[in-house]
Short mmCIF file of C-alpha atoms in Angstrom, two decimals:
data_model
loop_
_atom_site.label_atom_id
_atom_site.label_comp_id
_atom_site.label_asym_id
_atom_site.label_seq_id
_atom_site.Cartn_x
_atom_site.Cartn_y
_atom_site.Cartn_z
CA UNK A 1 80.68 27.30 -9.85
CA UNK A 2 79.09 27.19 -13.26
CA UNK A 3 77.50 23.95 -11.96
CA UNK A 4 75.95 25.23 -9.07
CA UNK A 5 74.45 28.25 -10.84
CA UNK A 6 72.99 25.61 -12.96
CA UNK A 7 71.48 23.49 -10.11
CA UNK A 8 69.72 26.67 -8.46
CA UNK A 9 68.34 27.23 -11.76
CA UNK A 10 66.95 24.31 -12.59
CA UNK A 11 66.04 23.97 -8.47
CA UNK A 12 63.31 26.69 -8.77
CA UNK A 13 61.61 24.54 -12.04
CA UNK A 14 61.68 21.52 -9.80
CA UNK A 15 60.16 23.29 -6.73
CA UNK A 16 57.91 25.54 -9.32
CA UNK A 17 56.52 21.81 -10.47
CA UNK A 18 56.31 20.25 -7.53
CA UNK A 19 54.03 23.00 -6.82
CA UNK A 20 52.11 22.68 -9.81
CA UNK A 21 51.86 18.82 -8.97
CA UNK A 22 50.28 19.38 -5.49
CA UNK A 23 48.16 21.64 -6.58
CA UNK A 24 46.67 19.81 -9.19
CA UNK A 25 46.36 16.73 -6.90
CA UNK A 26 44.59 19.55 -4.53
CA UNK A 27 42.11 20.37 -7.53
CA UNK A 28 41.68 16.74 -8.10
CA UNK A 29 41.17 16.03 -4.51
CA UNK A 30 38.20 18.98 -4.56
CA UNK A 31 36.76 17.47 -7.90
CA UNK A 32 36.18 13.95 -6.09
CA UNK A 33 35.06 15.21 -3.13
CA UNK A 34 32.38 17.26 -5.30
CA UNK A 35 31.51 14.36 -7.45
CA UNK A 36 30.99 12.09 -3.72
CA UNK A 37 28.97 14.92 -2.35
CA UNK A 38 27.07 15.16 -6.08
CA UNK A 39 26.71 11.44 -5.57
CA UNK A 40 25.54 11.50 -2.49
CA UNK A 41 22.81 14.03 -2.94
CA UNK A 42 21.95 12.39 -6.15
CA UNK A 43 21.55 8.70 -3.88
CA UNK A 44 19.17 10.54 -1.41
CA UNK A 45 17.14 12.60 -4.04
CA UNK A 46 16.46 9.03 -5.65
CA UNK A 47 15.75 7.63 -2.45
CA UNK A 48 12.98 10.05 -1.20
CA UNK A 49 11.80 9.18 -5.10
CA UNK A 50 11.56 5.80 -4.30
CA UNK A 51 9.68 6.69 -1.20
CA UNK A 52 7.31 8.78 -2.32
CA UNK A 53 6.45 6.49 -5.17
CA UNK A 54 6.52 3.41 -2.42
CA UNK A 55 3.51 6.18 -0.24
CA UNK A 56 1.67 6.97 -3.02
CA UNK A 57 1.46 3.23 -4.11
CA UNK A 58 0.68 2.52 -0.62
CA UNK A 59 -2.32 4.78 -0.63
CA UNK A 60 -3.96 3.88 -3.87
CA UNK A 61 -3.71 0.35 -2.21
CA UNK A 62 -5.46 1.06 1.03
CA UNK A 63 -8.08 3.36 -0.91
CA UNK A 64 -8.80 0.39 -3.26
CA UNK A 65 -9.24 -1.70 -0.18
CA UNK A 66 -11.61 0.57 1.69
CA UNK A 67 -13.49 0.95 -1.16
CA UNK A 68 -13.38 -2.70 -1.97
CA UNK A 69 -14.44 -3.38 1.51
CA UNK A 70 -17.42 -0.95 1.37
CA UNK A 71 -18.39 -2.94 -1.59
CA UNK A 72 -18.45 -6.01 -0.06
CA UNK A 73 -20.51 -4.47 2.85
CA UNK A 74 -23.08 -3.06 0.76
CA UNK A 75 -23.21 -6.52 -1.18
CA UNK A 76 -23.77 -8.41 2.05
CA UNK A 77 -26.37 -5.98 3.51
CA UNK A 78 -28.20 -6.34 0.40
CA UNK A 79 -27.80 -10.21 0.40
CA UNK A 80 -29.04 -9.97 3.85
CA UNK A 81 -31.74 -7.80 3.13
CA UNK A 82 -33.17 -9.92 0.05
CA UNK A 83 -32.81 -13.35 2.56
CA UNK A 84 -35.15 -11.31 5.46
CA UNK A 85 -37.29 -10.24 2.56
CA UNK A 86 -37.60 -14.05 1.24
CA UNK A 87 -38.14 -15.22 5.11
CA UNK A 88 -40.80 -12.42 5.59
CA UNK A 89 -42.32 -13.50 2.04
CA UNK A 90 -42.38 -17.20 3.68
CA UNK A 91 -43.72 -16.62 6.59
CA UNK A 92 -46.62 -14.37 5.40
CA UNK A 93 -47.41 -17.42 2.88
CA UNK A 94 -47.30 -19.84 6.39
CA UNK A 95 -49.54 -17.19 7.88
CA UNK A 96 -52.05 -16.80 5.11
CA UNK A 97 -52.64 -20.72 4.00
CA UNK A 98 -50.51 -23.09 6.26
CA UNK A 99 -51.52 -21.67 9.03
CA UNK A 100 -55.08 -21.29 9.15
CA UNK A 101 -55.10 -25.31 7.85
CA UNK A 102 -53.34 -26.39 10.76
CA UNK A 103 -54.66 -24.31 13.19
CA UNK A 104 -58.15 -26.16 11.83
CA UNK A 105 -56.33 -29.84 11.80
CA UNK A 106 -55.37 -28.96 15.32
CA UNK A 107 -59.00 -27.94 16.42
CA UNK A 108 -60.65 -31.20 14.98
CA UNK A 109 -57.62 -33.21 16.37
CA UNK A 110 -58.60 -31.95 19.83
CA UNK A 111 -61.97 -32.51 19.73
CA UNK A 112 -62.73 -35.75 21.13
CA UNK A 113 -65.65 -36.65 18.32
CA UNK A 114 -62.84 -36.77 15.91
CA UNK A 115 -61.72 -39.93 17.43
CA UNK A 116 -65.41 -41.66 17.80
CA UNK A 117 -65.05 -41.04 13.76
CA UNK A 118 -61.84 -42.94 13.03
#
């Protein structure tokens, strides 16, 4: 019987570690699951990073091209303004001195005493 006593007694150790085993594996179990969810949560907070960063690069873009574009339509308008000022400029010259000379050409052209002269 001295054996028995002895295998009840060293029973409750087994059991008493066993216990001790699962419970660690428990802990460990909670410490990976906590280090996923940490993961996780560190995954989306760099994500929405990377989004915001990818909006706010987006916007500086578009403002650069509106206000690129607005360049380009004020350089235009003030291309096409100088070109109607140089037409304008042109035909006030025509007006002033071309005109008036051919106007006269045209008169002594029509008159029928030019040709008795030539």
């Amino acid at each position: 019987m001295g054996r028995v006593t002895a295998s009840h007694a060293i029973h409750p150790e087994i059991s008493s570690l066993r216990d001790l085993e699962e419970e660690q594996q428990k802990r460990v179990s909670e410490q990976r699951s906590a280090l996923t969810r940490k993961e996780e949560e560190h995954r989306r907070l760099l994500e929405k990073k990377r989004q915001t960063i990818l909006s706010e690069e987006t916007q500086t873009l578009s403002e650069r091209e509106a206000e690129e574009q607005r360049s380009l339509e004020q350089e235009s308008q003030r291309r096409l303004h100088d070109v109607s000022a140089a037409v304008q400029a042109l035909e006030d010259a025509y007006t002033s001195t071309s005109k008036p000379l051919a106007d006269a050409l045209i008169a002594r052209v029509m008159d029928t005493a030019f040709f008795t002269h030539v």
